[in-house]
Coordinates of C-alpha atoms and ligand atoms in Angstrom, one line a residue:
X1 CA 19.9 20.8 -1.9
X2 CA 16.7 22.2 -3.3
X3 CA 16.0 24.2 -0.2
X4 CA 12.4 25.3 -0.2
X5 CA 11.4 27.5 2.7
X6 CA 8.1 28.4 0.9
X7 CA 6.2 25.5 2.2
X8 CA 7.2 26.2 5.7
X9 CA 6.1 29.8 5.3
X10 CA 2.8 28.6 3.9
X11 CA 2.4 26.4 6.9
X12 CA 3.3 29.3 9.2
X13 CA 1.0 31.7 7.5
X14 CA -1.9 29.2 7.4
X15 CA -1.3 28.2 11.0
X16 CA -1.3 31.8 12.1
X17 CA 1.9 31.3 13.9
X18 CA 5.4 32.4 13.5
X19 CA 8.2 30.4 11.8
X20 CA 9.7 29.9 15.3
X21 CA 6.7 27.8 16.3
X22 CA 7.5 24.3 17.4
X23 CA 8.0 21.9 14.4
X24 CA 5.0 19.6 14.0
X25 CA 5.0 16.1 15.3
X26 CA 4.4 13.4 12.6
X27 CA 2.3 10.3 13.1
X28 CA 2.5 8.1 10.0
X29 CA 0.0 5.2 10.2
X30 CA 0.8 2.8 7.4
X31 CA -1.1 -0.4 6.6
X32 CA -0.3 -3.2 4.2
X33 CA -2.4 -3.9 1.1
X34 CA -5.3 -1.6 2.2
X35 CA -7.6 -1.0 -0.8
X36 CA -9.2 2.4 -0.9
X37 CA -12.4 0.5 -1.7
X38 CA -12.3 -0.6 1.9
X39 CA -12.4 2.8 3.5
X40 CA -15.8 4.5 3.9
X41 CA -14.3 8.0 3.4
X42 CA -13.5 6.9 -0.2
X43 CA -17.2 6.1 -0.9
X44 CA -16.9 2.8 -2.7
X45 CA -20.1 1.8 -4.5
X46 CA -20.2 -1.5 -2.7
X47 CA -20.2 0.1 0.7
X48 CA -18.0 -2.7 2.0
X49 CA -17.6 -1.4 5.5
X50 CA -17.5 1.7 7.8
X51 CA -14.1 2.9 9.0
X52 CA -15.2 5.7 11.4
X53 CA -11.7 6.4 12.7
X54 CA -9.8 6.6 9.4
X55 CA -12.7 8.7 8.3
X56 CA -12.0 11.1 11.2
X57 CA -8.7 12.0 9.4
X58 CA -10.6 12.6 6.2
X59 CA -13.3 14.7 7.9
X60 CA -10.7 16.9 9.6
X61 CA -8.2 16.9 6.8
X62 CA -7.5 16.2 3.1
X63 CA -8.3 13.0 1.2
X64 CA -6.1 12.4 -1.8
X65 CA -8.0 10.5 -4.6
X66 CA -5.0 9.8 -6.8
X67 CA -2.0 8.9 -4.7
X68 CA 0.0 6.5 -7.0
X69 CA 2.8 4.2 -6.1
X70 CA 5.8 3.7 -8.4
X71 CA 5.9 -0.1 -8.0
X72 CA 2.9 -1.7 -6.5
X73 CA 4.3 -4.3 -4.0
X74 CA 5.3 -4.2 -0.3
X75 CA 9.1 -3.8 0.1
X76 CA 9.6 -1.6 -3.0
X77 CA 6.9 0.8 -1.8
X78 CA 8.4 1.0 1.7
X79 CA 11.8 1.8 0.2
X80 CA 10.2 4.6 -1.8
X81 CA 8.5 6.0 1.3
X82 CA 11.8 6.2 3.2
X83 CA 14.0 7.5 0.4
X84 CA 11.7 9.5 -1.9
X85 CA 13.2 7.7 -4.8
X86 CA 12.2 5.1 -7.5
X87 CA 13.4 1.5 -7.0
X88 CA 15.9 1.7 -9.7
X89 CA 17.6 4.4 -7.6
X90 CA 17.1 2.9 -4.1
X91 CA 17.9 -0.7 -5.2
X92 CA 14.8 -2.4 -3.7
X93 CA 13.2 -3.8 -6.9
X94 CA 11.2 -6.8 -5.6
X95 CA 10.3 -8.9 -2.6
X96 CA 12.1 -12.0 -3.6
X97 CA 14.8 -11.8 -0.9
X98 CA 17.6 -11.2 -3.5
X99 CA 17.7 -7.6 -2.4
X100 CA 18.0 -5.9 1.0
X101 CA 17.3 -2.3 1.8
X102 CA 20.6 -0.5 2.0
X103 CA 20.1 1.3 5.3
X104 CA 23.1 3.6 4.6
X105 CA 21.0 5.6 2.2
X106 CA 19.6 9.0 2.9
X107 CA 16.1 8.6 4.4
X108 CA 13.7 11.1 5.8
X109 CA 13.6 9.5 9.4
X110 CA 17.4 9.9 9.5
X111 CA 17.2 13.6 8.5
X112 CA 14.5 14.3 11.0
X113 CA 16.5 12.6 13.7
X114 CA 19.4 14.8 12.8
X115 CA 17.2 17.8 13.0
X116 CA 16.2 17.0 16.6
X117 CA 13.2 14.8 16.1
X118 CA 12.8 11.7 18.3
X119 CA 12.0 8.9 15.9
X120 CA 10.3 5.5 16.3
X121 CA 9.3 2.7 13.9
X122 CA 6.8 0.0 15.1
X123 CA 5.3 -2.8 13.2
X124 CA 5.9 -4.2 9.7
X125 CA 9.2 -3.2 8.2
X126 CA 10.0 -6.1 5.8
X127 CA 13.1 -4.7 4.1
X128 CA 15.6 -7.4 5.0
X129 CA 18.0 -5.1 6.8
X130 CA 17.5 -3.5 10.3
X131 CA 15.9 -0.1 10.5
X132 CA 18.2 2.9 10.5
X133 CA 17.4 6.5 11.6
X134 CA 15.2 5.5 14.6
X135 CA 15.7 6.1 18.3
X136 CA 13.4 3.1 18.9
X137 CA 12.3 0.3 16.7
X138 CA 10.2 -2.8 17.2
X139 CA 9.4 -4.7 14.0
X140 CA 7.7 -7.9 13.0
X141 CA 10.1 -10.7 12.0
X142 CA 10.1 -10.8 8.2
X143 CA 6.6 -10.6 6.8
X144 CA 5.0 -11.0 10.2
X145 CA 2.1 -13.2 11.3
X146 CA -1.3 -12.3 12.7
X147 CA -1.4 -14.2 15.9
X148 CA 1.2 -14.1 18.7
X149 CA 3.8 -12.7 16.3
X150 CA 7.5 -12.7 17.2
X151 CA 9.1 -9.3 16.9
X152 CA 12.5 -7.7 17.0
X153 CA 12.9 -4.9 19.5
X154 CA 16.2 -3.0 18.8
X155 CA 17.5 -6.2 17.4
X156 CA 16.5 -8.5 20.3
X157 CA 13.8 -11.1 19.6
X158 CA 10.6 -10.7 21.7
X159 CA 7.6 -13.1 21.7
X160 CA 4.2 -11.4 21.9
X161 CA 0.8 -12.7 22.8
X162 CA -2.3 -11.5 21.0
X163 CA -3.4 -10.0 17.7
X164 CA -0.9 -8.2 15.5
X165 CA -2.8 -4.9 15.0
X166 CA -3.4 -4.6 18.8
X167 CA 0.3 -5.4 19.6
X168 CA 1.5 -2.7 17.1
X169 CA -0.9 -0.2 18.5
X170 CA 0.1 -0.9 22.2
X171 CA 3.8 -0.7 21.4
X172 CA 3.2 2.6 19.5
X173 CA 1.3 4.1 22.4
X174 CA 3.9 2.8 24.9
X175 CA 6.6 4.6 23.0
X176 CA 4.6 7.8 22.8
X177 CA 4.0 7.7 26.6
X178 CA 7.7 7.4 27.5
X179 CA 9.1 9.7 24.8
X180 CA 11.3 12.7 25.5
X181 CA 8.6 15.5 25.7
X182 CA 11.1 18.2 25.0
X183 CA 11.5 17.1 21.4
X184 CA 9.2 16.9 18.4
X185 CA 8.5 13.3 17.3
X186 CA 8.1 11.0 14.3
X187 CA 6.1 7.8 14.9
X188 CA 5.8 5.3 12.1
X189 CA 3.1 2.8 13.1
X190 CA 3.0 0.2 10.4
X191 CA 0.4 -2.6 10.3
X192 CA 0.5 -6.1 8.9
X193 CA -3.2 -6.0 8.3
X194 CA -5.0 -6.3 5.9
X195 CA -2.3 -8.4 4.1
X196 CA -2.8 -12.0 3.0
X197 CA -3.9 -14.3 4.5
X198 CA -6.4 -11.8 5.9
X199 CA -6.7 -13.3 9.3
X200 CA -9.1 -11.3 11.6
X201 CA -8.9 -10.5 15.2
X202 CA -11.0 -13.2 16.8
X203 CA -13.4 -10.5 18.3
X204 CA -14.2 -9.4 14.8
X205 CA -15.1 -12.8 13.3
X206 CA -18.7 -12.3 13.9
X207 CA -18.9 -8.6 13.0
X208 CA -20.8 -8.8 9.8
X209 CA -23.2 -11.6 10.7
X210 CA -23.1 -13.6 7.5
X211 CA -23.8 -10.5 5.4
X212 CA -23.7 -10.9 1.6
X213 CA -21.2 -8.5 0.1
X214 CA -21.9 -6.8 -3.3
X215 CA -19.8 -8.1 -6.1
X216 CA -17.6 -5.9 -8.3
X217 CA -18.9 -5.7 -11.9
X218 CA -15.7 -7.3 -13.2
X219 CA -15.6 -10.4 -10.9
X220 CA -15.9 -12.6 -14.0
X221 CA -13.6 -10.6 -16.3
X222 CA -12.7 -12.7 -19.4
X223 CA -9.6 -10.5 -20.2
X224 CA -10.8 -9.9 -23.8
X225 CA -9.7 -6.6 -25.3
X226 CA -6.3 -6.8 -23.7
X227 CA -3.0 -8.6 -24.4
X228 CA -1.6 -11.8 -23.0
X229 CA -0.3 -10.4 -19.7
X230 CA -3.8 -10.1 -18.2
X231 CA -4.7 -13.6 -19.2
X232 CA -1.4 -15.2 -18.1
X233 CA -1.4 -14.0 -14.5
X234 CA -1.7 -16.3 -11.5
X235 CA -3.8 -14.2 -9.1
X236 CA -7.4 -15.0 -9.5
X237 CA -9.9 -15.8 -6.8
X238 CA -10.9 -18.8 -8.9
X239 CA -7.5 -20.4 -9.4
X240 CA -4.9 -18.9 -7.1
X241 CA -6.8 -18.3 -3.8
X242 CA -6.0 -21.4 -1.7
X243 CA -7.4 -23.1 1.4
X244 CA -5.3 -21.0 3.8
X245 CA -6.7 -17.9 2.2
X246 CA -10.3 -19.2 2.5
X247 CA -9.8 -20.4 6.1
X248 CA -10.6 -24.0 5.2
X249 CA -7.2 -24.6 6.9
X250 CA -6.5 -22.8 10.2
X251 CA -3.2 -21.0 10.8
X252 CA -0.6 -22.9 12.9
X253 CA 0.2 -20.1 15.3
X254 CA -3.1 -20.0 17.2
X255 CA -2.9 -21.0 20.9
X256 CA -5.6 -23.5 22.1
X257 CA -7.9 -20.8 23.4
X258 CA -7.6 -18.8 20.2
X259 CA -8.2 -21.9 18.1
X260 CA -11.4 -22.6 20.0
X261 CA -12.8 -19.2 19.0
X262 CA -11.5 -19.6 15.4
X263 CA -13.2 -23.0 15.0
X264 CA -16.4 -21.9 16.6
X265 CA -16.8 -19.3 13.8
X266 CA -15.3 -21.1 10.8
X267 CA -16.1 -24.8 11.4
X268 CA -19.9 -24.7 11.0
X269 CA -19.6 -22.5 7.9
X270 CA -16.8 -24.7 6.4
X271 CA -18.9 -27.8 7.0
X272 CA -21.8 -26.2 5.1
X273 CA -19.5 -25.2 2.3
X274 CA -18.0 -28.7 2.0
X275 CA -21.5 -30.2 1.9
X276 CA -22.6 -27.9 -0.9
X277 CA -19.9 -29.1 -3.3
X278 CA -19.8 -25.8 -5.2
X279 CA -18.2 -25.5 -8.6
X280 CA -17.7 -22.9 -11.3
X281 CA -19.1 -19.4 -10.7
X282 CA -20.8 -20.5 -7.5
X283 CA -17.4 -21.5 -6.1
X284 CA -15.9 -18.2 -7.1
X285 CA -18.8 -16.4 -5.5
X286 CA -18.4 -18.3 -2.2
X287 CA -14.6 -17.6 -2.2
X288 CA -15.3 -13.9 -2.9
X289 CA -17.7 -13.7 0.1
X290 CA -15.3 -15.4 2.4
X291 CA -12.5 -13.2 1.2
X292 CA -14.5 -10.0 1.8
X293 CA -15.5 -11.2 5.3
X294 CA -12.0 -11.9 6.3
X295 CA -10.3 -9.0 4.6
X296 CA -12.7 -6.4 5.9
X297 CA -12.5 -7.8 9.4
X298 CA -8.8 -7.2 9.5
X299 CA -9.4 -3.7 8.3
X300 CA -11.6 -3.2 11.4
X301 CA -8.6 -3.8 13.6
X302 CA -6.6 -1.2 11.7
X303 CA -9.4 1.3 12.0
X304 CA -9.6 0.7 15.8
X305 CA -5.9 1.3 16.0
X306 CA -6.2 4.6 14.2
X307 CA -9.0 5.6 16.7
X308 CA -6.8 4.7 19.7
X309 CA -3.9 6.8 18.4
X310 CA -6.1 9.8 17.5
X311 CA -7.7 9.6 21.0
X312 CA -4.3 9.6 22.6
X313 CA -3.2 12.7 20.7
X314 CA -6.3 14.5 21.6
X315 CA -6.2 13.5 25.3
X316 CA -2.6 14.6 25.5
X317 CA -3.2 18.0 23.8
X318 CA -1.0 16.9 20.9
X319 CA -3.5 16.9 18.1
X320 CA -3.1 20.6 17.2
X321 CA 0.6 20.3 16.4
X322 CA 0.7 16.8 15.0
X323 CA 0.4 15.8 11.3
X324 CA -1.5 12.5 11.1
X325 CA -1.1 10.5 7.9
X326 CA -3.0 7.4 7.0
X327 CA -1.7 5.5 3.9
X328 CA -1.1 2.0 2.7
X329 CA 1.9 0.6 0.8
X330 CA -0.3 0.2 -2.3
X331 CA -3.9 -0.6 -3.3
X332 CA -5.4 -4.0 -3.7
X333 CA -7.9 -5.9 -5.9
X334 CA -11.0 -6.8 -4.0
X335 CA -12.4 -9.1 -6.7
X336 CA -12.1 -6.6 -9.6
X337 CA -11.0 -8.5 -12.7
X338 CA -11.5 -11.7 -10.7
X339 CA -8.3 -10.8 -8.7
X340 CA -6.9 -10.4 -5.3
X341 CA -3.3 -9.0 -4.8
X342 CA -1.8 -5.9 -6.5
X343 CA 1.2 -5.3 -8.9
X344 CA -0.5 -3.9 -11.9
X345 CA -0.6 -0.3 -13.1
X346 CA -4.4 -0.6 -12.9
X347 CA -6.3 1.8 -10.6
X348 CA -7.1 -0.6 -7.7
X349 CA -3.5 -1.5 -7.4
X350 CA -1.5 1.6 -8.3
X351 CA -3.7 3.9 -6.1
X352 CA -3.1 3.9 -2.4
X353 CA -5.3 5.5 0.2
X354 CA -3.7 8.7 1.5
X355 CA -5.3 11.0 4.1
X356 CA -3.7 13.8 6.0
X357 CA -4.8 15.9 8.9
X358 CA -2.7 18.9 9.8
X359 CA -4.7 21.3 12.0
X360 CA -4.3 24.9 10.7
X361 CA -3.0 23.7 7.3
X362 CA -5.4 21.1 5.8
X363 CA -8.9 22.4 5.4
X364 CA -11.4 19.9 7.0
X365 CA -13.2 17.6 4.6
X366 CA -11.3 18.6 1.4
X367 CA -10.2 16.3 -1.4
X368 CA -7.5 16.5 -4.1
X369 CA -7.2 14.7 -7.5
X370 CA -3.7 15.9 -8.1
X371 CA -1.3 13.1 -9.2
X372 CA 0.6 12.6 -6.0
X373 CA 2.7 9.7 -4.8
X374 CA 4.3 8.0 -1.8
X375 CA 7.4 9.2 -3.6
X376 CA 6.4 12.6 -2.2
X377 CA 6.0 11.6 1.4
X378 CA 9.7 12.1 2.4
X379 CA 10.0 15.6 0.9
X380 CA 6.7 16.5 2.5
X381 CA 7.7 15.5 6.0
X382 CA 11.1 17.2 5.7
X383 CA 9.5 20.5 4.5
X384 CA 6.8 20.3 7.2
X385 CA 9.7 20.1 9.7
X386 CA 11.4 23.1 8.2
X387 CA 14.2 20.9 6.8
X388 CA 15.7 21.1 3.3
X389 CA 14.9 18.4 0.8
X390 CA 17.9 16.6 -0.7
X391 CA 18.2 17.0 -4.4
X392 CA 18.4 13.3 -5.0
X393 CA 14.9 12.8 -3.8
X394 CA 12.6 12.3 -6.8
X395 CA 9.4 13.2 -5.1
X396 CA 8.2 16.7 -4.3
X397 CA 6.8 18.2 -1.1
X398 CA 3.0 18.3 -0.8
X399 CA 3.0 21.0 1.9
X400 CA 1.6 23.7 -0.4
X401 CA -1.0 21.2 -1.7
X402 CA -2.0 20.3 1.9
X403 CA -2.6 24.0 2.4
X404 CA -5.0 24.0 -0.6
X405 CA -2.6 25.7 -3.0
X406 CA -1.0 23.0 -5.2
X407 CA 2.0 24.4 -7.2
X408 CA 1.0 25.5 -10.7
X409 CA 3.7 23.3 -12.2
X410 CA 2.6 20.1 -10.3
X411 CA 3.2 16.9 -12.3
X412 CA 0.6 16.0 -14.9
X413 CA 2.1 12.6 -15.7
X414 CA 3.3 9.8 -13.4
X415 CA 5.9 7.1 -14.2
X416 CA 5.3 3.5 -13.0
X417 CA 7.6 0.4 -13.2
X418 CA 7.0 -3.1 -12.0
X419 CA 9.7 -5.9 -12.1
X420 CA 8.8 -9.0 -10.0
X421 CA 8.4 -12.1 -12.1
X422 CA 7.4 -14.9 -12.4
X423 CA 6.7 -15.7 -8.8
X424 CA 4.6 -15.3 -6.9
X425 CA 1.8 -14.2 -9.3
X426 CA 3.2 -14.3 -12.8
X427 CA 2.4 -10.6 -13.5
X428 CA 4.5 -9.5 -16.4
X429 CA 7.0 -6.7 -15.9
X430 CA 5.6 -3.5 -17.2
X431 CA 6.2 0.3 -17.1
X432 CA 4.0 3.1 -18.1
X433 CA 2.8 6.6 -17.8
X434 CA -0.4 7.7 -16.0
X435 CA -2.2 11.0 -16.5
X436 CA -5.6 12.2 -15.2
X437 CA -7.3 10.4 -18.1
X438 CA -5.0 7.9 -19.8
X439 CA -2.6 5.1 -19.1
X440 CA 0.0 4.0 -21.6
X441 CA 1.6 0.6 -20.6
X442 CA 4.5 -1.2 -22.0
X443 CA 5.0 -4.9 -21.2
X444 CA 8.7 -5.9 -21.3
X445 CA 11.2 -8.6 -20.4
X446 CA 8.9 -11.6 -21.0
X447 CA 7.9 -12.7 -24.5
X448 CA 7.4 -10.0 -27.1
X449 CA 7.2 -6.4 -25.8
X450 CA 3.8 -4.8 -26.5
X451 CA 1.8 -1.7 -25.6
X452 CA -1.6 -1.1 -24.2
X453 CA -3.5 2.2 -23.9
X454 CA -6.5 2.8 -21.6
X455 CA -8.9 5.7 -21.6
X456 CA -10.3 6.0 -18.1
X457 CA -13.0 8.4 -19.2
X458 CA -14.7 6.0 -21.6
X459 CA -13.4 2.8 -19.9
X460 CA -13.2 3.4 -16.1
X461 CA -12.8 -0.3 -15.3
X462 CA -9.8 -0.6 -17.7
X463 CA -11.2 -3.4 -19.8
X464 CA -10.3 -2.4 -23.3
X465 CA -6.9 -1.3 -24.7
X466 CA -7.3 1.3 -27.4
X467 CA -3.6 1.2 -28.5
X468 CA -3.3 1.4 -32.3
X469 CA -6.8 2.8 -32.9
X470 CA -6.7 5.7 -35.4
X471 CA -8.9 7.9 -33.2
X472 CA -6.3 7.6 -30.4
X473 CA -3.2 8.0 -32.6
X474 CA -2.4 11.6 -31.5
X475 CA -2.9 10.8 -27.8
X476 CA -0.8 7.7 -28.1
X477 CA 2.0 9.6 -29.8
X478 CA 1.9 12.3 -27.1
X479 CA 1.9 9.7 -24.3
X480 CA 4.7 7.8 -25.9
X481 CA 6.8 11.0 -26.0
X482 CA 5.9 11.8 -22.4
X483 CA 6.9 8.3 -21.3
X484 CA 10.3 8.6 -23.0
X485 CA 10.8 12.0 -21.4
X486 CA 9.9 10.7 -17.9
X487 CA 12.2 7.7 -18.3
X488 CA 15.1 10.1 -19.1
X489 CA 14.3 12.5 -16.3
X490 CA 14.0 9.8 -13.7
X491 CA 17.0 7.8 -15.0
X492 CA 14.9 4.6 -15.6
X493 CA 17.1 1.7 -16.8
X494 CA 17.4 1.1 -20.5
X495 CA 17.8 -2.6 -19.9
X496 CA 16.6 -4.3 -16.7
X497 CA 19.1 -6.9 -15.3
X498 CA 17.4 -10.3 -14.9
X499 CA 18.2 -10.2 -11.2
X500 CA 15.8 -7.3 -10.7
X501 CA 12.9 -9.6 -11.5
X502 CA 13.6 -11.5 -8.4
X503 CA 16.0 -14.4 -8.9
X504 CA 16.9 -15.6 -5.4
X505 CA 20.3 -14.4 -4.0
X506 CA 23.0 -16.6 -5.5
X507 CA 20.6 -18.0 -8.1
X508 CA 21.4 -17.9 -11.8
X509 CA 20.0 -15.3 -14.0
X510 CA 17.9 -16.3 -16.9
X511 CA 19.2 -16.3 -20.5
X512 CA 18.9 -13.4 -22.8
X513 CA 17.6 -11.1 -20.2
X514 CA 14.6 -13.3 -19.5
X515 CA 14.0 -13.5 -15.7
X516 CA 15.1 -16.6 -13.9
X517 CA 12.5 -18.6 -12.1
X518 CA 12.3 -17.2 -8.6
X519 CA 12.0 -19.3 -5.5
X520 CA 8.7 -19.6 -3.7
X521 CA 8.1 -16.2 -2.2
X522 CA 6.0 -14.2 0.1
X523 CA 4.9 -10.8 -0.9
Ligands
CA29 CA1 1.7 -4.5 0.6

C-alpha cells in the first residue's frame, strides 16, 4: 500500500478543519461521449451551446484542461475509472462483448464501501457483469436506449417511462433522499447521453430554432500529411453516419404520444431535406447541422440533470462537504477531421471534460493544464476519503492538485493504447505517448507498423506528422525513449493477442496476430 496521508492533511488544512472532520461525500456525474467542445465552461470557438449547470461546477471549482483517457472508448474507460488501471491490467480491452468486467477486482467503490461509505450506481454501466461494491444499483440494460429504457435494479428488470437522462436523475435523487444519513456517501450518476444516436428529450427538439452551427475548420479534412490509418477509418459524417443517426428514421421505442412530438419536429424538416436532393459537400454540411442539433440537445438534458443534483445538495445543506465531479468516459469528434465518434489519440477524442468542486479545497474558477487522467480518479476519491491507495493502482491521487499544489514530480508524459479493430469504425490499433507539446504515435497490429509525430504548438489541429523530419530528430528520439520507458513501467504488452482487438467470444482469432473480423458491435 502506498499510504499517503499528505493529501488528506492538505484537505484538512485547506478546509480549516481537523482530520477528524466527516469524510466528504462524493457525487460523480459521468456522461457518455461528451465532448469538451460542447461545454461552455471550456470556451470552444464555435460557441456550440450554454451549459449553465455544468459551468457552475467550473465556476465554483477546478477545470482540468488536459484530462486524458488511456483508451478512448466506453467500457475500457469505465473499467479504468473503477480500478485505476490500464486495460491490459484490468482486462477490459474493447467493447466487442468478448470481455466482461471482472467484478472481483479491487475497485474504489468497494474500498469506500468497506470504509463505511454508502455507495450507489445509477445509469449506464455497460461492463457486461453486474456492478459490485454498491449498496444500491440501477443500471441501463446493455448500452441503454433513450426513450422508455428497460433497467436492472439490483438484478431485477424494471421498465421505465420517459427520457433516459430524466430517469437516471430521478433515480439518483430518490436514492439520495432515502439514504442512511449517518454515513458519508458515494453516488455515481452515469448518463447515456450524449451517446450515438444522439436522440434528444422531446422538450428540447425545438431549443435551437433552426440555428446554423459554425463548422470546424477541418470538416473537409483530406488526411494528407498522415499515414494510411487516418484515411482507412470508417467514421466520417460523409460515409458512416446513417439514417438513424440523422433522424431520417425514427427510433422504434417511442410510444405513440412521443412519436407524435418527434414527427412534428423532424418530419417537415426531413421532407425539405428529401426535396433538396443534396450531394457532396452540401450533403455533409446538412448532416453536420443535423448532428449538432441532436447531439447538443441531448447535452441539454445532462446539464439539467447536473442542475437538479446541485440544487438538491444545496437545499439539503450537503454542498459544503460534498465533492462534485463532472466527467465523461472520453471526448468526441464534433465534425473535426470530418468525423464523429472517438478512439484516436487525437485531442478531441483522448481529452475528456473533467471538472471538480470541493468547497474549501478547490479554489473557485481555477484551471489546470497538468496531464491528469481518469486513471487518477480512483486514487483521488480514496485519498479524499482518508483511505490508502492500493499499490496496484496505476493512477495517482489529485487531491494536492485540487488544492492548487500539484506535486513537483507530477507526470510529464502520458501513455495511451487503443485495441478495438476492425469493427465498428476501422480505427487501427495504436499506442503512443502524449506530452504538453507532442504526441508520438505507433500504429500496430494491422498492415505495416509505422510512426507519426505531432507538434501541437505548430499544428494544433494535428494535420501533419513530422516523424522522420531532421529538425524533429532529437525530439523524436527522446519521445521514443520515453514511450519505451512508460511501456515498461506500466507493464504494457509486448505482443497483443488478437482477441484483445475484439473477436467475439468463441470466435476464432486472426492469423499471424492480425485481428479477426469482429461481429457487428455497439460502442
Ligand atoms: Ca463513451
